[in-house]
Amino acid sequence: DTEVTQTPKHLVMGMTNKKSLKCEQHMGHRAMYWYKQKAKKPPELMFVYSYEKLSINESVPSRFSPECPNSSLLNLHLHALQPEDSALYLCASSQTSRDRARKLFFGSGTQLSVL
Amino acid sequence: TQLLEQSPQFLSIQEGENLTVYCNSSSVFSSLQWYRQEPGEGPVLLVTVVTGGEVKKLKRLTFQFGDARKDSSLHITAAQPGDTGLYLCAGVPPEGGAQKLVFGQGTRLTINP
């Protein structure tokens, strides 16, 4: 199994809603990532979890709250988002976070629209 | 901050033609990766190059890492419509490993039948 599974694939939410994005991998990877990708732009790193501990937060607003319940799961909790937060949210995993040649496996993403 | 400049940003060519995409930086990277992304999907890794001067081939795609590990190129021979997509180069800085992957701006490639 070399897949990173993200749910839901599409999400529309209002600015007062609370929702969660979910990500799952069963490759035994110990590093998991959240990226945000706006249309026609490259992915931007948001958070990195290494061995289930948050190791990088790229100054992301607190309306985005990551959670890593175990080594296979990664969540992103969303609350009081703004329309400019609409984007494709990508989850990725790698064997570890520091190996220079390790490949990142990306999920298909959640296309989020904030109304 | 390490930056990767990718060129061209957009490329539209006819089926059967050859093309080259460039990824340049003034900084050294431990390794460089190339991804291909289709609309509404996540990037898929095509290749990782690690050694300066390294050349890797994947069918009609040839990837090269510069001798100084500051630049890379992707050459496609006899392009096909199935090659259409967003091509992203991504560099792993010497410090920080894969968690600090630096992405180029991407090349949006369209191959017309």
PDB file of C-alpha atoms in Angstrom:
ATOM      1  CA  ASP A   1       0.000   0.000   0.000  1.00  0.00           C
ATOM      2  CA  THR A   2       1.711   3.168  -1.207  1.00  0.00           C
ATOM      3  CA  GLU A   3      -1.228   5.492  -0.842  1.00  0.00           C
ATOM      4  CA  VAL A   4      -1.982   8.541   1.193  1.00  0.00           C
ATOM      5  CA  THR A   5      -5.756   8.808   1.544  1.00  0.00           C
ATOM      6  CA  GLN A   6      -7.425  12.151   2.134  1.00  0.00           C
ATOM      7  CA  THR A   7     -11.062  12.812   2.954  1.00  0.00           C
ATOM      8  CA  PRO A   8     -13.199  14.534   1.984  1.00  0.00           C
ATOM      9  CA  LYS A   9     -12.168  15.223  -1.627  1.00  0.00           C
ATOM     10  CA  HIS A  10     -14.265  18.391  -1.755  1.00  0.00           C
ATOM     11  CA  LEU A  11     -15.516  20.600   1.067  1.00  0.00           C
ATOM     12  CA  VAL A  12     -17.622  23.740   1.063  1.00  0.00           C
ATOM     13  CA  MET A  13     -17.952  25.565   4.354  1.00  0.00           C
ATOM     14  CA  GLY A  14     -19.149  28.868   5.711  1.00  0.00           C
ATOM     15  CA  MET A  15     -16.977  31.211   7.710  1.00  0.00           C
ATOM     16  CA  THR A  16     -18.640  30.187  10.987  1.00  0.00           C
ATOM     17  CA  ASN A  17     -18.390  26.433  10.425  1.00  0.00           C
ATOM     18  CA  LYS A  18     -16.048  23.945  12.083  1.00  0.00           C
ATOM     19  CA  LYS A  19     -14.806  21.120   9.892  1.00  0.00           C
ATOM     20  CA  SER A  20     -11.919  18.657   9.804  1.00  0.00           C
ATOM     21  CA  LEU A  21      -9.754  17.267   7.031  1.00  0.00           C
ATOM     22  CA  LYS A  22      -8.446  13.750   7.451  1.00  0.00           C
ATOM     23  CA  CYS A  23      -5.358  11.996   6.132  1.00  0.00           C
ATOM     24  CA  GLU A  24      -4.286   8.372   6.514  1.00  0.00           C
ATOM     25  CA  GLN A  25      -1.251   6.343   5.435  1.00  0.00           C
ATOM     26  CA  HIS A  26      -0.261   2.754   6.163  1.00  0.00           C
ATOM     27  CA  MET A  27       3.293   2.798   4.827  1.00  0.00           C
ATOM     28  CA  GLY A  28       4.875   3.051   8.267  1.00  0.00           C
ATOM     29  CA  HIS A  29       6.023   6.594   7.542  1.00  0.00           C
ATOM     30  CA  ARG A  30       6.960   8.626  10.606  1.00  0.00           C
ATOM     31  CA  ALA A  31       6.728  12.080   9.050  1.00  0.00           C
ATOM     32  CA  MET A  32       3.466  13.647   7.888  1.00  0.00           C
ATOM     33  CA  TYR A  33       2.841  17.044   6.345  1.00  0.00           C
ATOM     34  CA  TRP A  34       0.078  19.490   5.537  1.00  0.00           C
ATOM     35  CA  TYR A  35       0.513  21.700   2.471  1.00  0.00           C
ATOM     36  CA  LYS A  36      -1.752  24.404   1.050  1.00  0.00           C
ATOM     37  CA  GLN A  37      -1.861  24.953  -2.702  1.00  0.00           C
ATOM     38  CA  LYS A  38      -3.563  27.895  -4.393  1.00  0.00           C
ATOM     39  CA  ALA A  39      -4.523  27.635  -8.058  1.00  0.00           C
ATOM     40  CA  LYS A  40      -1.533  27.714 -10.429  1.00  0.00           C
ATOM     41  CA  LYS A  41       0.928  27.937  -7.532  1.00  0.00           C
ATOM     42  CA  PRO A  42       3.280  25.391  -5.948  1.00  0.00           C
ATOM     43  CA  PRO A  43       2.404  23.761  -2.610  1.00  0.00           C
ATOM     44  CA  GLU A  44       3.215  25.778   0.510  1.00  0.00           C
ATOM     45  CA  LEU A  45       4.239  23.956   3.664  1.00  0.00           C
ATOM     46  CA  MET A  46       1.946  24.481   6.672  1.00  0.00           C
ATOM     47  CA  PHE A  47       2.842  21.849   9.284  1.00  0.00           C
ATOM     48  CA  VAL A  48       5.202  18.914   9.766  1.00  0.00           C
ATOM     49  CA  TYR A  49       4.750  16.102  12.261  1.00  0.00           C
ATOM     50  CA  SER A  50       7.731  13.914  13.009  1.00  0.00           C
ATOM     51  CA  TYR A  51       7.172  10.836  15.154  1.00  0.00           C
ATOM     52  CA  GLU A  52       3.717  12.209  16.042  1.00  0.00           C
ATOM     53  CA  LYS A  53       5.107  15.450  17.400  1.00  0.00           C
ATOM     54  CA  LEU A  54       4.657  18.817  15.720  1.00  0.00           C
ATOM     55  CA  SER A  55       8.091  19.810  14.461  1.00  0.00           C
ATOM     56  CA  ILE A  56       7.285  22.678  12.100  1.00  0.00           C
ATOM     57  CA  ASN A  57       4.505  25.270  12.076  1.00  0.00           C
ATOM     58  CA  GLU A  58       5.113  27.730   9.241  1.00  0.00           C
ATOM     59  CA  SER A  59       3.424  30.627  11.071  1.00  0.00           C
ATOM     60  CA  VAL A  60      -0.004  29.306  10.150  1.00  0.00           C
ATOM     61  CA  PRO A  61      -3.016  31.208  11.605  1.00  0.00           C
ATOM     62  CA  SER A  62      -4.620  29.560  14.627  1.00  0.00           C
ATOM     63  CA  ARG A  63      -7.859  28.983  12.696  1.00  0.00           C
ATOM     64  CA  PHE A  64      -5.958  25.943  11.334  1.00  0.00           C
ATOM     65  CA  SER A  65      -5.270  23.371  14.044  1.00  0.00           C
ATOM     66  CA  PRO A  66      -3.360  20.168  13.202  1.00  0.00           C
ATOM     67  CA  GLU A  67      -3.579  16.947  15.133  1.00  0.00           C
ATOM     68  CA  CYS A  68      -1.701  13.658  14.834  1.00  0.00           C
ATOM     69  CA  PRO A  69      -3.617  11.020  16.865  1.00  0.00           C
ATOM     70  CA  ASN A  70      -1.220   8.226  15.881  1.00  0.00           C
ATOM     71  CA  SER A  71       1.510   7.458  13.374  1.00  0.00           C
ATOM     72  CA  SER A  72      -0.991   6.688  10.591  1.00  0.00           C
ATOM     73  CA  LEU A  73      -3.429   9.554  10.964  1.00  0.00           C
ATOM     74  CA  LEU A  74      -3.213  13.295  10.496  1.00  0.00           C
ATOM     75  CA  ASN A  75      -6.090  15.733  10.907  1.00  0.00           C
ATOM     76  CA  LEU A  76      -6.474  19.408  10.153  1.00  0.00           C
ATOM     77  CA  HIS A  77      -9.217  21.132  12.144  1.00  0.00           C
ATOM     78  CA  LEU A  78     -10.709  24.228  10.554  1.00  0.00           C
ATOM     79  CA  HIS A  79     -12.607  26.975  12.355  1.00  0.00           C
ATOM     80  CA  ALA A  80     -13.679  30.475  11.379  1.00  0.00           C
ATOM     81  CA  LEU A  81     -11.941  30.352   8.017  1.00  0.00           C
ATOM     82  CA  GLN A  82     -11.825  33.216   5.548  1.00  0.00           C
ATOM     83  CA  PRO A  83     -12.650  33.111   1.818  1.00  0.00           C
ATOM     84  CA  GLU A  84      -8.942  33.538   1.043  1.00  0.00           C
ATOM     85  CA  ASP A  85      -8.325  30.174   2.741  1.00  0.00           C
ATOM     86  CA  SER A  86     -10.007  28.464  -0.216  1.00  0.00           C
ATOM     87  CA  ALA A  87      -7.381  26.175  -1.748  1.00  0.00           C
ATOM     88  CA  LEU A  88      -6.323  22.585  -2.322  1.00  0.00           C
ATOM     89  CA  TYR A  89      -5.066  21.123   0.969  1.00  0.00           C
ATOM     90  CA  LEU A  90      -2.549  18.358   0.479  1.00  0.00           C
ATOM     91  CA  CYS A  91      -1.369  15.790   2.966  1.00  0.00           C
ATOM     92  CA  ALA A  92       1.970  14.058   2.429  1.00  0.00           C
ATOM     93  CA  SER A  93       4.119  11.525   4.219  1.00  0.00           C
ATOM     94  CA  SER A  94       7.721  10.365   4.117  1.00  0.00           C
ATOM     95  CA  GLN A  95       9.721   7.712   5.935  1.00  0.00           C
ATOM     96  CA  THR A  96      11.368  10.362   8.084  1.00  0.00           C
ATOM     97  CA  SER A  97      11.506  14.112   7.852  1.00  0.00           C
ATOM     98  CA  ARG A  98      15.251  14.618   7.735  1.00  0.00           C
ATOM     99  CA  ASP A  99      16.564  12.121   5.172  1.00  0.00           C
ATOM    100  CA  ARG A 100      17.730  14.109   2.177  1.00  0.00           C
ATOM    101  CA  ALA A 101      16.609  11.677  -0.508  1.00  0.00           C
ATOM    102  CA  ARG A 102      13.334  10.423   0.909  1.00  0.00           C
ATOM    103  CA  LYS A 103      10.410  10.845  -1.373  1.00  0.00           C
ATOM    104  CA  LEU A 104       7.199  12.542  -0.350  1.00  0.00           C
ATOM    105  CA  PHE A 105       3.991  10.663  -1.046  1.00  0.00           C
ATOM    106  CA  PHE A 106       1.106  13.069  -1.574  1.00  0.00           C
ATOM    107  CA  GLY A 107      -2.585  12.442  -1.193  1.00  0.00           C
ATOM    108  CA  SER A 108      -5.075  13.641  -3.801  1.00  0.00           C
ATOM    109  CA  GLY A 109      -5.980  16.616  -1.687  1.00  0.00           C
ATOM    110  CA  THR A 110      -9.127  18.242  -0.339  1.00  0.00           C
ATOM    111  CA  GLN A 111     -10.452  21.082  -2.482  1.00  0.00           C
ATOM    112  CA  LEU A 112     -11.781  23.547   0.076  1.00  0.00           C
ATOM    113  CA  SER A 113     -14.123  26.422  -0.702  1.00  0.00           C
ATOM    114  CA  VAL A 114     -14.944  28.931   2.020  1.00  0.00           C
ATOM    115  CA  LEU A 115     -18.053  30.993   1.370  1.00  0.00           C
TER     116      LEU A 115
ATOM    117  CA  THR B   1      15.872  31.566   2.067  1.00  0.00           C
ATOM    118  CA  GLN B   2      16.636  29.140  -0.730  1.00  0.00           C
ATOM    119  CA  LEU B   3      14.719  29.689  -3.954  1.00  0.00           C
ATOM    120  CA  LEU B   4      14.200  27.584  -7.045  1.00  0.00           C
ATOM    121  CA  GLU B   5      13.374  29.331 -10.307  1.00  0.00           C
ATOM    122  CA  GLN B   6      11.622  27.220 -12.857  1.00  0.00           C
ATOM    123  CA  SER B   7      11.337  28.066 -16.532  1.00  0.00           C
ATOM    124  CA  PRO B   8       9.365  28.315 -18.613  1.00  0.00           C
ATOM    125  CA  GLN B   9       6.243  28.805 -16.500  1.00  0.00           C
ATOM    126  CA  PHE B  10       3.970  27.841 -19.397  1.00  0.00           C
ATOM    127  CA  LEU B  11       4.720  25.718 -22.446  1.00  0.00           C
ATOM    128  CA  SER B  12       2.341  24.581 -25.167  1.00  0.00           C
ATOM    129  CA  ILE B  13       3.745  22.422 -27.957  1.00  0.00           C
ATOM    130  CA  GLN B  14       2.610  19.898 -30.540  1.00  0.00           C
ATOM    131  CA  GLU B  15       2.719  16.159 -30.062  1.00  0.00           C
ATOM    132  CA  GLY B  16       6.040  14.703 -31.141  1.00  0.00           C
ATOM    133  CA  GLU B  17       8.153  17.752 -30.303  1.00  0.00           C
ATOM    134  CA  ASN B  18      10.942  17.799 -27.730  1.00  0.00           C
ATOM    135  CA  LEU B  19      11.130  20.165 -24.752  1.00  0.00           C
ATOM    136  CA  THR B  20      13.295  21.070 -21.788  1.00  0.00           C
ATOM    137  CA  VAL B  21      12.252  22.522 -18.437  1.00  0.00           C
ATOM    138  CA  TYR B  22      14.838  24.206 -16.243  1.00  0.00           C
ATOM    139  CA  CYS B  23      15.123  24.551 -12.489  1.00  0.00           C
ATOM    140  CA  ASN B  24      17.805  26.955 -11.254  1.00  0.00           C
ATOM    141  CA  SER B  25      19.056  28.249  -7.934  1.00  0.00           C
ATOM    142  CA  SER B  26      22.008  30.110  -6.475  1.00  0.00           C
ATOM    143  CA  SER B  27      21.957  27.682  -3.537  1.00  0.00           C
ATOM    144  CA  VAL B  28      23.174  24.121  -3.197  1.00  0.00           C
ATOM    145  CA  PHE B  29      20.670  21.352  -2.562  1.00  0.00           C
ATOM    146  CA  SER B  30      21.282  17.896  -1.090  1.00  0.00           C
ATOM    147  CA  SER B  31      18.949  16.423  -3.668  1.00  0.00           C
ATOM    148  CA  LEU B  32      16.384  17.542  -6.171  1.00  0.00           C
ATOM    149  CA  GLN B  33      13.051  15.978  -6.977  1.00  0.00           C
ATOM    150  CA  TRP B  34      10.693  16.315  -9.933  1.00  0.00           C
ATOM    151  CA  TYR B  35       6.935  15.913  -9.507  1.00  0.00           C
ATOM    152  CA  ARG B  36       4.065  15.877 -11.974  1.00  0.00           C
ATOM    153  CA  GLN B  37       0.631  17.065 -10.903  1.00  0.00           C
ATOM    154  CA  GLU B  38      -2.683  16.772 -12.700  1.00  0.00           C
ATOM    155  CA  PRO B  39      -5.647  19.071 -11.942  1.00  0.00           C
ATOM    156  CA  GLY B  40      -7.405  18.214  -8.673  1.00  0.00           C
ATOM    157  CA  GLU B  41      -4.765  15.667  -7.707  1.00  0.00           C
ATOM    158  CA  GLY B  42      -1.652  15.678  -5.547  1.00  0.00           C
ATOM    159  CA  PRO B  43       1.863  15.797  -6.996  1.00  0.00           C
ATOM    160  CA  VAL B  44       3.377  12.440  -7.945  1.00  0.00           C
ATOM    161  CA  LEU B  45       7.133  11.986  -7.614  1.00  0.00           C
ATOM    162  CA  LEU B  46       8.855  11.188 -10.908  1.00  0.00           C
ATOM    163  CA  VAL B  47      12.498  11.063  -9.865  1.00  0.00           C
ATOM    164  CA  THR B  48      15.027  12.079  -7.215  1.00  0.00           C
ATOM    165  CA  VAL B  49      18.568  13.076  -8.191  1.00  0.00           C
ATOM    166  CA  VAL B  50      21.190  13.140  -5.472  1.00  0.00           C
ATOM    167  CA  THR B  51      24.676  13.257  -6.969  1.00  0.00           C
ATOM    168  CA  GLY B  52      26.082  16.248  -8.862  1.00  0.00           C
ATOM    169  CA  GLY B  53      26.116  15.475 -12.600  1.00  0.00           C
ATOM    170  CA  GLU B  54      23.667  12.615 -12.200  1.00  0.00           C
ATOM    171  CA  VAL B  55      21.446  11.733 -15.157  1.00  0.00           C
ATOM    172  CA  LYS B  56      18.334   9.595 -14.788  1.00  0.00           C
ATOM    173  CA  LYS B  57      16.010   8.374 -17.513  1.00  0.00           C
ATOM    174  CA  LEU B  58      12.365   7.467 -17.156  1.00  0.00           C
ATOM    175  CA  LYS B  59      11.170   6.284 -20.595  1.00  0.00           C
ATOM    176  CA  ARG B  60      11.065   9.497 -22.701  1.00  0.00           C
ATOM    177  CA  LEU B  61      11.976  11.733 -19.741  1.00  0.00           C
ATOM    178  CA  THR B  62      15.603  12.566 -18.943  1.00  0.00           C
ATOM    179  CA  PHE B  63      16.502  14.308 -15.691  1.00  0.00           C
ATOM    180  CA  GLN B  64      19.858  15.899 -14.965  1.00  0.00           C
ATOM    181  CA  PHE B  65      21.328  17.347 -11.769  1.00  0.00           C
ATOM    182  CA  GLY B  66      23.943  20.031 -12.245  1.00  0.00           C
ATOM    183  CA  ASP B  67      27.539  19.344 -11.273  1.00  0.00           C
ATOM    184  CA  ALA B  68      27.345  21.946  -8.491  1.00  0.00           C
ATOM    185  CA  ARG B  69      23.927  20.655  -7.323  1.00  0.00           C
ATOM    186  CA  LYS B  70      22.349  24.078  -7.869  1.00  0.00           C
ATOM    187  CA  ASP B  71      20.273  23.334 -10.941  1.00  0.00           C
ATOM    188  CA  SER B  72      18.395  20.606 -12.756  1.00  0.00           C
ATOM    189  CA  SER B  73      16.670  20.005 -16.051  1.00  0.00           C
ATOM    190  CA  LEU B  74      13.897  17.796 -17.360  1.00  0.00           C
ATOM    191  CA  HIS B  75      13.965  16.894 -21.049  1.00  0.00           C
ATOM    192  CA  ILE B  76      11.020  15.187 -22.730  1.00  0.00           C
ATOM    193  CA  THR B  77      11.522  13.528 -26.097  1.00  0.00           C
ATOM    194  CA  ALA B  78       8.640  13.108 -28.537  1.00  0.00           C
ATOM    195  CA  ALA B  79       6.059  14.618 -26.186  1.00  0.00           C
ATOM    196  CA  GLN B  80       2.631  13.011 -26.019  1.00  0.00           C
ATOM    197  CA  PRO B  81      -0.737  14.418 -24.853  1.00  0.00           C
ATOM    198  CA  GLY B  82      -0.457  12.221 -21.754  1.00  0.00           C
ATOM    199  CA  ASP B  83       2.562  14.294 -20.685  1.00  0.00           C
ATOM    200  CA  THR B  84       0.270  17.285 -20.101  1.00  0.00           C
ATOM    201  CA  GLY B  85       0.368  18.523 -16.515  1.00  0.00           C
ATOM    202  CA  LEU B  86       2.097  20.739 -13.977  1.00  0.00           C
ATOM    203  CA  TYR B  87       5.751  19.832 -13.491  1.00  0.00           C
ATOM    204  CA  LEU B  88       7.298  20.871 -10.183  1.00  0.00           C
ATOM    205  CA  CYS B  89      10.915  20.728  -9.158  1.00  0.00           C
ATOM    206  CA  ALA B  90      11.637  20.591  -5.441  1.00  0.00           C
ATOM    207  CA  GLY B  91      14.956  20.849  -3.657  1.00  0.00           C
ATOM    208  CA  VAL B  92      16.011  19.388  -0.330  1.00  0.00           C
ATOM    209  CA  PRO B  93      18.223  21.937   1.488  1.00  0.00           C
ATOM    210  CA  PRO B  94      21.435  20.697   3.128  1.00  0.00           C
ATOM    211  CA  GLU B  95      19.905  21.520   6.508  1.00  0.00           C
ATOM    212  CA  GLY B  96      16.476  20.270   7.460  1.00  0.00           C
ATOM    213  CA  GLY B  97      15.984  17.343   5.125  1.00  0.00           C
ATOM    214  CA  ALA B  98      12.737  16.582   3.354  1.00  0.00           C
ATOM    215  CA  GLN B  99      10.696  18.561   5.863  1.00  0.00           C
ATOM    216  CA  LYS B 100      12.005  21.788   4.339  1.00  0.00           C
ATOM    217  CA  LEU B 101      11.440  20.916   0.701  1.00  0.00           C
ATOM    218  CA  VAL B 102      11.654  24.023  -1.511  1.00  0.00           C
ATOM    219  CA  PHE B 103       9.339  24.009  -4.517  1.00  0.00           C
ATOM    220  CA  GLY B 104       9.825  25.832  -7.794  1.00  0.00           C
ATOM    221  CA  GLN B 105       6.887  27.784  -9.231  1.00  0.00           C
ATOM    222  CA  GLY B 106       6.042  24.983 -11.647  1.00  0.00           C
ATOM    223  CA  THR B 107       5.841  24.577 -15.411  1.00  0.00           C
ATOM    224  CA  ARG B 108       2.396  24.087 -16.864  1.00  0.00           C
ATOM    225  CA  LEU B 109       2.901  21.884 -19.913  1.00  0.00           C
ATOM    226  CA  THR B 110       0.258  21.327 -22.594  1.00  0.00           C
ATOM    227  CA  ILE B 111       0.840  18.853 -25.404  1.00  0.00           C
ATOM    228  CA  ASN B 112      -1.558  19.351 -28.288  1.00  0.00           C
ATOM    229  CA  PRO B 113      -2.552  16.340 -30.428  1.00  0.00           C
TER     230      PRO B 113
END
